[in-house]
Coordinates of C-alpha atoms and ligand atoms in Angstrom, one line a residue:
M163 CA 107.0 93.7 91.3
N164 CA 108.6 93.9 94.5
S165 CA 105.8 96.6 96.7
L166 CA 107.7 95.5 99.9
L167 CA 111.2 97.3 99.8
N168 CA 111.6 99.7 102.7
K169 CA 108.3 99.2 104.1
H170 CA 107.7 98.6 107.4
I171 CA 105.9 95.8 108.8
L172 CA 104.9 94.9 112.1
L173 CA 104.6 91.3 112.3
G174 CA 102.2 90.6 115.3
I175 CA 102.5 86.7 116.4
T176 CA 99.7 85.0 118.4
G177 CA 100.0 81.5 120.7
G178 CA 99.6 78.5 117.8
I179 CA 100.9 75.8 116.3
A180 CA 101.5 77.6 112.7
A181 CA 104.2 80.2 115.4
Y182 CA 107.0 78.2 114.0
K183 CA 105.6 79.5 110.7
S184 CA 106.4 82.9 111.7
A185 CA 109.8 82.7 111.7
D186 CA 110.6 82.3 107.8
V187 CA 108.2 85.1 107.1
V188 CA 109.8 87.4 109.0
R189 CA 113.5 85.9 106.6
R190 CA 111.1 86.4 103.4
L191 CA 110.1 89.5 104.4
R192 CA 113.2 90.5 105.1
E193 CA 114.6 89.0 101.3
Q194 CA 112.4 91.5 100.5
G195 CA 113.7 94.2 101.6
A196 CA 110.9 95.0 104.2
R197 CA 112.0 96.5 107.5
V198 CA 110.7 93.7 110.1
R199 CA 109.9 94.5 114.2
V200 CA 108.0 91.4 115.8
V201 CA 105.4 92.0 118.3
M202 CA 104.3 88.2 120.5
T203 CA 101.9 87.3 122.9
R204 CA 102.2 85.5 125.5
G205 CA 100.7 82.5 124.4
A206 CA 103.2 83.1 121.3
C207 CA 106.2 82.3 123.7
E208 CA 104.9 79.7 123.8
F209 CA 105.6 78.0 120.4
I210 CA 108.7 80.1 118.9
T211 CA 111.1 81.2 121.5
P212 CA 111.6 85.7 121.1
L213 CA 115.4 84.8 120.6
T214 CA 114.8 83.4 117.4
L215 CA 112.5 86.3 116.5
Q216 CA 115.4 88.3 117.1
A217 CA 117.7 86.9 115.4
L218 CA 116.0 86.7 112.2
S219 CA 114.2 90.3 112.1
G220 CA 117.7 91.7 113.6
E221 CA 115.3 93.8 116.1
R222 CA 114.7 93.3 119.4
V223 CA 111.4 91.4 120.2
H224 CA 107.9 93.0 122.1
R225 CA 106.0 91.8 123.8
D226 CA 104.5 93.5 127.0
L227 CA 102.2 97.1 127.2
L228 CA 103.7 97.7 130.0
D229 CA 107.8 97.3 129.8
A230 CA 109.1 100.2 131.1
E231 CA 112.6 99.4 128.9
A232 CA 111.5 98.2 125.7
E233 CA 108.5 101.7 125.7
A234 CA 111.8 104.1 126.4
A235 CA 113.4 102.8 123.5
M236 CA 110.0 102.4 121.3
G237 CA 106.7 103.0 122.5
H238 CA 103.7 101.8 121.7
I239 CA 101.9 104.3 119.7
E240 CA 105.6 105.3 118.6
L241 CA 104.9 101.2 117.0
A242 CA 101.7 101.4 116.0
R243 CA 102.8 105.0 114.3
W244 CA 106.3 103.1 112.8
A245 CA 104.3 100.1 110.6
D246 CA 103.0 100.8 107.1
L247 CA 101.1 97.7 108.2
V248 CA 100.5 94.8 110.7
L249 CA 100.0 91.5 109.9
V250 CA 99.3 89.3 112.6
A251 CA 100.5 86.2 111.4
P252 CA 99.4 83.0 113.3
C253 CA 95.8 84.8 114.4
S254 CA 94.1 82.5 116.7
A255 CA 90.9 82.4 116.7
N256 CA 90.9 84.3 120.5
F257 CA 93.0 87.0 118.7
M258 CA 90.4 87.4 115.7
A259 CA 87.6 87.7 118.4
R260 CA 89.8 90.2 120.8
F261 CA 90.8 92.5 117.5
C262 CA 87.1 92.1 115.7
H263 CA 85.5 94.1 119.1
G264 CA 88.2 96.4 119.7
F265 CA 90.3 94.8 122.5
A266 CA 93.4 96.2 123.8
G267 CA 94.7 93.9 127.0
D268 CA 98.1 93.2 125.0
L269 CA 100.7 95.1 123.4
L270 CA 99.4 93.7 120.4
A271 CA 95.5 94.5 120.6
T272 CA 96.6 97.8 121.8
L273 CA 98.4 98.7 118.2
C274 CA 96.4 97.5 116.2
L275 CA 93.4 99.5 117.6
A276 CA 96.4 103.2 118.0
T277 CA 97.5 102.2 114.4
T278 CA 96.4 103.8 111.3
A279 CA 98.1 101.3 108.9
P280 CA 96.0 98.3 107.7
V281 CA 95.7 95.3 109.8
V282 CA 95.7 92.1 108.1
L283 CA 95.5 88.6 109.7
A284 CA 96.6 85.2 108.8
P285 CA 94.2 82.8 110.7
A286 CA 95.3 79.7 112.0
M287 CA 93.2 77.2 114.4
N288 CA 91.6 74.2 114.8
R289 CA 88.9 73.7 111.8
Q290 CA 85.7 73.5 114.5
M291 CA 87.1 76.3 115.8
W292 CA 87.4 78.3 112.9
L293 CA 84.0 76.6 111.5
A294 CA 82.3 77.7 115.3
A295 CA 79.3 80.4 114.4
A296 CA 81.6 82.8 116.9
T297 CA 84.6 82.5 114.8
Q298 CA 82.8 83.0 111.6
A299 CA 80.4 85.8 112.8
N300 CA 84.1 87.9 113.5
V301 CA 85.1 86.6 110.2
D302 CA 82.2 88.5 108.6
R303 CA 82.5 91.7 110.9
L304 CA 86.2 92.2 109.9
V305 CA 85.3 91.9 105.8
Q306 CA 83.0 94.7 106.3
R307 CA 85.4 96.2 108.2
G308 CA 87.5 96.1 104.9
V309 CA 90.2 94.0 107.4
P310 CA 91.8 91.7 104.5
L311 CA 92.5 88.0 105.7
L312 CA 94.5 85.9 104.2
G313 CA 93.7 82.5 104.7
P314 CA 93.4 80.4 106.0
D315 CA 94.2 76.8 103.8
E316 CA 92.3 73.6 104.2
G317 CA 94.4 70.4 104.4
A318 CA 96.0 68.2 107.5
Q319 CA 95.6 70.5 111.2
A320 CA 98.4 69.7 113.7
C321 CA 95.6 68.4 115.8
G322 CA 94.9 65.3 113.2
E323 CA 92.0 66.5 111.7
T324 CA 91.7 67.6 108.1
G325 CA 89.3 70.9 107.1
P326 CA 89.7 75.0 107.2
G327 CA 92.4 76.5 109.6
R328 CA 95.3 76.5 108.3
M329 CA 97.8 78.6 108.4
L330 CA 99.0 79.7 105.0
E331 CA 102.7 79.2 103.8
P332 CA 104.8 81.9 104.8
D333 CA 105.4 82.5 101.2
A334 CA 101.5 82.6 100.3
I335 CA 101.5 85.4 103.1
V336 CA 104.2 87.0 102.1
S337 CA 102.9 87.3 98.4
A338 CA 99.5 88.6 99.0
V339 CA 101.2 91.2 101.6
N340 CA 103.6 92.8 99.1
K341 CA 100.0 93.0 96.4
L342 CA 98.4 94.4 99.3
F343 CA 100.7 97.6 98.7
L344 CA 99.7 97.7 94.7
T345 CA 97.0 99.3 95.4
G346 CA 96.0 100.3 91.6
R347 CA 94.6 103.7 92.2
L348 CA 97.0 105.0 89.5
A349 CA 95.8 101.5 87.5
G350 CA 97.0 102.9 83.2
Q351 CA 97.7 106.6 84.0
T352 CA 100.8 107.1 82.7
V353 CA 103.0 109.9 85.7
L354 CA 105.8 112.1 84.9
I355 CA 108.0 112.9 88.0
T356 CA 110.7 115.3 88.7
A357 CA 113.1 115.3 91.3
G358 CA 116.4 115.9 92.7
P359 CA 118.7 119.2 92.9
T360 CA 120.2 120.8 89.3
R361 CA 123.8 121.6 88.9
E362 CA 124.5 125.1 87.1
Y363 CA 128.4 124.8 86.5
I364 CA 130.1 127.8 86.4
D365 CA 133.4 126.1 85.4
P366 CA 134.2 121.9 83.6
V367 CA 134.8 121.3 87.8
R368 CA 132.3 123.7 90.2
Y369 CA 128.7 124.6 90.5
I370 CA 126.2 125.8 92.5
S371 CA 122.7 123.5 93.6
N372 CA 121.2 122.7 96.6
C373 CA 120.4 120.2 99.5
S374 CA 117.7 118.4 98.1
S375 CA 118.7 114.1 98.0
G376 CA 116.3 113.2 95.8
R377 CA 114.6 111.0 98.5
M378 CA 111.3 112.8 98.2
G379 CA 110.5 112.3 94.3
Y380 CA 111.6 108.8 94.5
A381 CA 109.6 107.5 97.1
I382 CA 106.8 108.9 94.9
A383 CA 108.3 107.6 91.9
R384 CA 108.0 104.3 93.8
A385 CA 104.7 105.1 95.3
A386 CA 103.2 106.3 91.7
A387 CA 104.2 102.8 90.4
E388 CA 103.2 101.0 93.3
A389 CA 99.8 102.5 92.7
G390 CA 99.4 101.2 89.2
A391 CA 101.1 104.3 87.2
R392 CA 103.5 103.8 84.0
V393 CA 105.7 106.5 85.5
T394 CA 109.0 108.6 84.1
L395 CA 111.2 110.1 86.3
V396 CA 113.2 113.3 85.6
S397 CA 115.8 113.3 88.2
G398 CA 118.9 115.5 89.0
P399 CA 122.0 113.9 90.3
T400 CA 121.7 112.1 93.2
A401 CA 123.2 109.1 94.9
L402 CA 119.5 107.0 95.1
A403 CA 118.9 103.5 92.8
P404 CA 116.0 104.3 90.8
P405 CA 113.1 102.1 91.8
E406 CA 111.3 99.1 90.4
A407 CA 109.2 99.6 87.4
V408 CA 110.2 103.3 86.6
A409 CA 111.9 104.5 83.9
I410 CA 114.1 107.6 84.4
V411 CA 116.0 110.2 82.7
R412 CA 118.9 111.7 84.3
V413 CA 119.6 115.3 84.1
E414 CA 122.5 117.8 85.2
S415 CA 120.8 121.4 84.5
A416 CA 117.6 123.4 84.9
N417 CA 117.9 123.5 81.1
Q418 CA 118.3 120.2 80.9
M419 CA 115.7 119.1 83.3
H420 CA 113.2 121.8 81.7
R421 CA 114.1 120.1 78.1
A422 CA 113.2 116.8 79.3
V423 CA 110.1 117.3 81.0
M424 CA 108.7 119.0 77.7
E425 CA 110.4 116.5 75.7
H426 CA 107.7 113.9 78.0
V427 CA 104.8 115.8 79.5
A428 CA 102.4 114.7 76.2
D429 CA 102.1 111.6 77.0
A430 CA 101.6 113.1 81.3
R431 CA 98.1 112.4 82.8
V432 CA 99.6 113.2 85.7
F433 CA 103.0 115.8 86.7
I434 CA 104.5 115.8 90.0
S435 CA 107.5 117.8 90.5
A436 CA 109.5 117.1 93.2
A437 CA 112.6 118.7 92.2
A438 CA 114.4 121.7 93.8
V439 CA 114.9 123.5 90.2
A440 CA 118.0 126.2 90.7
D441 CA 116.4 129.5 90.3
Y442 CA 119.5 130.7 88.5
T443 CA 121.9 129.9 86.1
C444 CA 125.6 130.9 84.8
K445 CA 125.3 133.8 82.3
D446 CA 128.4 132.0 81.1
M447 CA 130.7 129.2 81.9
A448 CA 134.1 129.2 81.7
D449 CA 135.8 126.3 79.0
D450 CA 138.7 126.2 81.9
K451 CA 138.8 124.9 85.3
I452 CA 139.3 129.0 86.8
K453 CA 142.3 129.5 88.4
K454 CA 142.8 131.9 91.5
H455 CA 144.8 134.1 89.8
V456 CA 142.3 137.1 90.7
S457 CA 141.5 137.8 94.5
E458 CA 137.8 138.7 93.5
F459 CA 135.5 138.1 90.9
S460 CA 131.9 138.1 90.1
L461 CA 129.2 135.5 88.4
T462 CA 126.3 137.0 86.3
L463 CA 123.5 134.4 86.3
N464 CA 120.3 133.8 84.4
K465 CA 117.1 133.3 85.9
T466 CA 115.9 129.2 84.3
A467 CA 112.7 129.2 83.2
D468 CA 110.3 128.1 85.2
I469 CA 109.1 124.2 84.2
L470 CA 106.0 124.0 86.2
S471 CA 104.5 126.8 85.0
D472 CA 105.6 126.3 81.4
V473 CA 103.8 122.8 81.5
T474 CA 100.7 124.7 83.5
S475 CA 100.6 126.7 80.1
L476 CA 100.3 123.7 77.7
P477 CA 96.6 124.1 76.3
E478 CA 96.1 120.7 77.8
P479 CA 97.9 120.7 81.0
P480 CA 98.4 117.3 82.7
F481 CA 97.3 117.3 86.3
T482 CA 99.8 119.2 88.1
V483 CA 101.5 118.9 91.4
G484 CA 103.6 121.3 92.7
F485 CA 106.1 121.7 95.9
A486 CA 106.6 124.8 98.2
A487 CA 109.9 124.7 99.7
E488 CA 109.8 126.9 102.7
T489 CA 111.3 128.6 105.3
S490 CA 108.7 130.7 107.0
H491 CA 105.2 131.3 105.9
L492 CA 105.0 127.6 104.6
A493 CA 100.7 127.9 104.3
D494 CA 100.8 131.4 102.5
N495 CA 103.6 131.4 100.2
A496 CA 102.5 127.5 98.9
K497 CA 99.1 128.7 98.2
I498 CA 100.3 132.0 96.4
K499 CA 102.4 129.4 94.7
L500 CA 99.4 126.9 94.2
K501 CA 97.6 130.5 92.3
N502 CA 100.2 131.5 90.8
K503 CA 101.9 128.5 89.2
R504 CA 98.4 127.3 88.2
L505 CA 98.4 124.0 90.2
D506 CA 95.5 121.3 91.2
L507 CA 97.4 120.7 94.2
I508 CA 100.8 122.0 96.2
A509 CA 102.5 119.8 98.8
A510 CA 104.1 122.3 100.9
N511 CA 107.3 121.0 103.3
Q512 CA 109.3 123.4 106.1
V513 CA 113.2 122.9 104.9
G514 CA 115.2 123.5 107.7
N515 CA 115.4 122.6 111.9
G516 CA 115.8 119.2 110.9
L517 CA 113.0 118.9 108.3
G518 CA 112.8 118.3 104.3
F519 CA 115.6 118.3 102.2
D520 CA 118.7 115.7 103.0
N521 CA 116.7 114.4 105.8
E522 CA 114.6 110.5 105.8
D523 CA 111.5 112.2 107.5
N524 CA 109.4 114.8 106.5
A525 CA 106.0 116.8 106.5
L526 CA 103.8 117.8 104.3
H527 CA 100.7 120.2 104.3
L528 CA 98.9 119.8 100.8
Y529 CA 96.7 122.9 100.0
W530 CA 94.1 123.1 96.6
E531 CA 91.7 125.5 95.5
G532 CA 89.7 125.7 98.6
G533 CA 91.1 122.8 101.2
S534 CA 93.8 121.7 102.7
L535 CA 95.0 118.5 104.5
D536 CA 98.0 118.3 106.6
L537 CA 99.8 114.9 106.2
G538 CA 101.6 115.6 110.0
Q539 CA 105.5 114.5 110.4
A540 CA 106.6 110.8 108.7
S541 CA 108.9 108.9 106.7
K542 CA 109.2 110.2 103.1
D543 CA 108.6 106.9 102.1
Q544 CA 104.7 106.9 104.0
L545 CA 104.4 110.9 102.6
A546 CA 104.7 109.8 99.9
R547 CA 101.7 107.3 99.8
Q548 CA 99.8 109.0 100.9
L549 CA 100.6 112.0 98.2
V550 CA 100.1 109.6 96.1
K551 CA 96.8 108.2 97.1
V552 CA 95.3 112.4 97.5
I553 CA 96.7 112.9 94.2
A554 CA 94.7 110.5 93.1
E555 CA 91.4 110.8 94.6
H556 CA 92.2 114.6 93.2
Y557 CA 92.5 113.9 89.6
E558 CA 89.7 111.2 88.8
E559 CA 87.5 114.1 91.0
K560 CA 89.0 116.6 88.0
N561 CA 87.9 114.1 85.5
R562 CA 84.6 113.6 86.6
H563 CA 84.0 117.2 86.7
K564 CA 85.2 117.5 82.8
I565 CA 83.6 114.9 82.0
A566 CA 80.1 115.8 83.4
G567 CA 81.1 119.8 82.0
S568 CA 81.9 117.8 78.4
A569 CA 78.6 116.0 79.0
T570 CA 76.3 119.1 80.0
R571 CA 77.8 121.0 77.4
H572 CA 76.9 118.6 74.2
Ligands
CTP12 N1 110.0 124.8 89.9 C1 110.0 124.6 88.6 N2 110.7 125.5 88.3 C2 112.2 126.1 88.7 C3 112.0 126.2 89.8 C4 110.6 125.6 90.6 O1 109.9 123.8 88.1 N3 112.7 126.8 87.5 C5 108.8 124.2 91.2 C6 110.0 123.1 92.0 O2 110.2 121.7 91.4 C7 108.6 123.1 92.8 C8 107.7 124.4 92.9 O3 108.6 124.6 91.6 O4 107.5 122.0 92.3 C9 107.7 125.8 93.4 O5 109.6 126.1 94.0 P1 110.2 126.4 95.3 O6 111.8 126.7 95.0 O7 109.7 126.3 96.3 O8 109.8 127.9 94.5 P2 110.0 128.5 93.4 O9 109.5 128.8 92.0 O10 111.2 128.7 93.2 O11 110.0 130.3 94.2 P3 111.1 130.8 95.1 O12 112.4 130.1 94.8 O13 110.5 131.9 94.9 O14 110.7 130.2 96.7

């Protein structure tokens, strides 16, 4: 599965002859749909020009920590937040040592400290430098800290020697980065997700709906698939392409969504209800287009079934996650929905003020019985990955309790 679509990769290039291969890394990452921003150290600029990387990434290349112009466009903290993953390729012995010991003397090293995204290193250096006791001690420390090291490869080196220290080839680096996003957190689980708005038709050409774009639900579907789950996405009408490796069931109305969920829920271990389901539907849909003969007319609306509550009322409900879209009293309303709908977890988001519906960004606050977590504001893709991580943790914990409970009963 290609997990790189829309991922934000910050590529750090340090000084080494392998820097010329970084150009190809950028090209291949972009071919897979990733967005790439490049940060170069002073040493890197001796080996390859920023212009090359700018042309290939389609983005301005960042070089200096204290460049007022660059900071005005996108500051180093913003860059650190923007990244889903920081890849340093090639990573010189010097940079590895600086990163290992937390130095922040230049832009790249500062970013590596300031980011919460994983930092991945593709070392490239002379074989003696790689084998040196100091480098190997740094490698051990980094491995202990869980820093993924891609390579190095063995073979002929630019210095004429042969041995370990060559940077991995660009295709191997890109494929390793792709795998890093495939977390396997929900491996083997079946996840059912709803997304998008519903349409409640008034007549054959008019309907009542809402502003949901479906982006949050689609991002969750993609994140769950990347986490190894078998995902079915029940989607209301959206303009979005279905995520890779996700089975999609298209519906229009709240009733159709209810039916589709009930058809698929028996197989699901996790149900995530991200759809903005209409709470009311037209009692009678006109068979023909309503004409404007009369100056005023009324619609009678009937309440729709609450899909989420119907799922948690099943004899053996899956682990269930709801959403609460609120314009005010976010925490209170979310906690009420958590309890009333008997959810395992609820993700609350403020709608309006440039957030929520039909926006790139969102801000999620998670609540569960006895706990909460603020995921802050980020892109919907980033939030979806964080949400899936939290869901996987809570799902595992709930199952552990269940197993422990049944063991004590026997
Ligand atoms: N939901 C649902 N079926 C409905 C309405 C809502 O499954 N008929 C789900 C949504 O997908 C969401 C959660 O219930 O996960 C809360 O939806 P929201 O619109 O915030 O709240 P409502 O339950 O509709 O309550 P209210 O409109 O009073 O805020």
